[in-house]
Amino acid sequence: YKIKGGVSELIKRMATALQENILTEQRLVRIAEQGKSYALTFETSNGATKEVVADVVICCLPFSVLRSI
């Protein structure tokens, strides 16, 4: 498959559609299954942790980073 406009176009459109659900300036430190959902633990820029529970997770990380979470 080819994406008209390239992968960056896909990323821009997903970001626009999911704007309020995208977290920035936070580091993902843990992903855990929680029944039929997922619990994601983030470390914020001030060092505090924050947990988010989601039904679906789109994780766009290089495998070398993902395997350390």
Backbone as numpy.savetxt, mean C-alpha at the origin, in Angstrom:
# Nx Ny Nz CAx CAy CAz Cx Cy Cz
-0.02 -7.65 -22.64 -0.84 -6.47 -22.64 0.03 -5.22 -22.64
-0.49 -4.19 -23.26 0.17 -2.89 -23.22 -0.83 -1.86 -22.73
-0.36 -0.96 -21.91 -1.21 0.10 -21.37 -0.97 1.36 -22.17
-2.05 1.90 -22.76 -1.92 3.14 -23.52 -1.46 4.24 -22.56
-0.34 4.86 -22.85 0.22 5.88 -21.98 1.24 5.31 -21.01
1.40 3.99 -20.97 2.40 3.34 -20.13 1.91 3.10 -18.70
2.74 2.44 -17.94 2.42 2.08 -16.56 2.17 3.33 -15.71
2.87 4.41 -16.00 2.68 5.63 -15.21 1.24 6.15 -15.33
0.61 5.91 -16.48 -0.79 6.31 -16.65 -1.70 5.48 -15.74
-1.42 4.20 -15.62 -2.18 3.33 -14.72 -2.04 3.83 -13.28
-0.82 4.15 -12.88 -0.56 4.62 -11.51 -1.30 5.93 -11.25
-1.24 6.86 -12.19 -1.93 8.15 -12.02 -3.44 7.95 -11.87
-4.02 7.08 -12.68 -5.47 6.86 -12.61 -5.89 6.15 -11.33
-5.08 5.20 -10.89 -5.38 4.53 -9.62 -5.28 5.51 -8.47
-4.27 6.36 -8.49 -4.09 7.35 -7.43 -5.26 8.32 -7.38
-5.76 8.72 -8.54 -6.91 9.62 -8.59 -8.15 8.94 -8.02
-8.38 7.69 -8.40 -9.57 6.97 -7.95 -9.52 6.62 -6.46
-8.33 6.39 -5.95 -8.17 5.93 -4.56 -7.58 6.99 -3.64
-7.63 8.22 -4.05 -6.91 9.31 -3.39 -7.01 9.30 -1.86
-8.21 9.17 -1.31 -8.33 9.24 0.16 -7.86 7.98 0.86
-7.57 6.93 0.10 -7.11 5.68 0.71 -5.61 5.45 0.57
-4.90 6.42 -0.01 -3.46 6.28 -0.19 -2.74 6.98 0.95
-1.84 6.25 1.60 -1.06 6.80 2.71 0.32 7.17 2.21
0.77 8.37 2.54 2.12 8.80 2.15 2.93 9.12 3.40
4.22 9.19 3.23 5.15 9.48 4.32 4.97 8.54 5.51
4.68 7.28 5.18 4.55 6.24 6.20 5.25 5.00 5.69
5.81 4.24 6.60 6.55 3.03 6.24 5.76 1.82 6.68
5.48 0.92 5.76 4.79 -0.32 6.08 5.75 -1.24 6.80
5.37 -1.66 8.01 6.27 -2.51 8.80 5.71 -3.92 9.04
4.40 -4.11 8.75 3.82 -5.43 9.00 2.52 -5.59 8.22
2.33 -6.79 7.65 1.05 -7.17 7.04 0.65 -8.48 7.69
-0.60 -8.55 8.19 -1.07 -9.77 8.84 -2.49 -10.07 8.39
-2.76 -11.35 8.12 -4.14 -11.74 7.82 -4.96 -11.63 9.08
-6.18 -11.13 8.94 -7.08 -10.97 10.08 -8.46 -11.44 9.61
-8.69 -12.76 9.69 -9.93 -13.32 9.15 -9.90 -13.19 7.64
-10.92 -12.51 7.09 -10.98 -12.28 5.65 -10.40 -10.92 5.26
-9.79 -10.25 6.21 -9.20 -8.93 5.98 -7.70 -8.98 6.24
-7.06 -7.83 6.10 -5.63 -7.70 6.35 -5.39 -6.54 7.29
-4.51 -6.72 8.24 -4.12 -5.64 9.14 -2.74 -5.17 8.70
-2.64 -3.90 8.40 -1.38 -3.31 7.96 -0.91 -2.35 9.05
0.32 -2.50 9.47 0.88 -1.62 10.48 1.90 -0.70 9.81
1.71 0.60 10.03 2.56 1.61 9.45 3.30 2.36 10.54
4.51 2.79 10.22 5.26 3.68 11.10 5.20 5.07 10.45
4.71 6.04 11.21 4.56 7.39 10.68 5.88 8.14 10.75
5.92 9.31 10.14 7.16 10.09 10.09 7.65 10.51 11.48
6.75 10.55 12.48 7.19 10.93 13.84 7.49 9.70 14.70
7.47 8.49 14.10 7.84 7.28 14.82 6.68 6.54 15.45
5.48 7.12 15.43 4.29 6.44 15.98 3.85 5.34 15.01
3.10 4.36 15.52 2.56 3.32 14.65 1.06 3.51 14.48
0.57 3.06 13.34 -0.84 3.20 12.99 -1.26 1.92 12.30
-2.39 1.35 12.70 -2.88 0.12 12.06 -4.10 0.43 11.21
-4.12 -0.16 10.03 -5.23 -0.01 9.10 -5.70 -1.41 8.75
-7.02 -1.64 8.78 -7.59 -2.93 8.38 -8.27 -2.73 7.03
-7.96 -3.64 6.09 -8.49 -3.51 4.74 -8.95 -4.86 4.21
-9.99 -4.83 3.37 -10.46 -6.05 2.72 -9.55 -6.45 1.57
-8.96 -5.45 0.91 -8.09 -5.67 -0.25 -6.85 -4.81 -0.09
-5.70 -5.34 -0.47 -4.45 -4.59 -0.40 -3.75 -4.69 -1.75
-3.37 -3.56 -2.28 -2.54 -3.52 -3.49 -1.15 -3.11 -3.01
-0.22 -4.03 -3.10 1.12 -3.79 -2.58 2.09 -3.70 -3.75
2.65 -2.54 -3.94 3.56 -2.28 -5.07 4.96 -2.04 -4.54
5.57 -3.09 -4.08 6.92 -3.00 -3.52 7.83 -3.98 -4.24
9.10 -3.66 -4.37 10.03 -4.66 -4.90 10.09 -5.84 -3.94
10.25 -7.05 -4.48 10.29 -8.24 -3.63 11.37 -8.13 -2.57
12.49 -7.51 -2.89 13.57 -7.40 -1.91 13.14 -6.60 -0.68
12.19 -5.69 -0.84 11.65 -4.92 0.28 10.53 -5.72 0.95
9.64 -6.32 0.15 8.48 -7.04 0.67 8.89 -8.19 1.58
9.95 -8.90 1.25 10.32 -10.07 2.06 10.81 -9.69 3.46
11.11 -8.41 3.70 11.55 -7.99 5.03 10.40 -7.50 5.90
9.18 -7.51 5.36 8.01 -7.05 6.12 7.33 -8.23 6.77
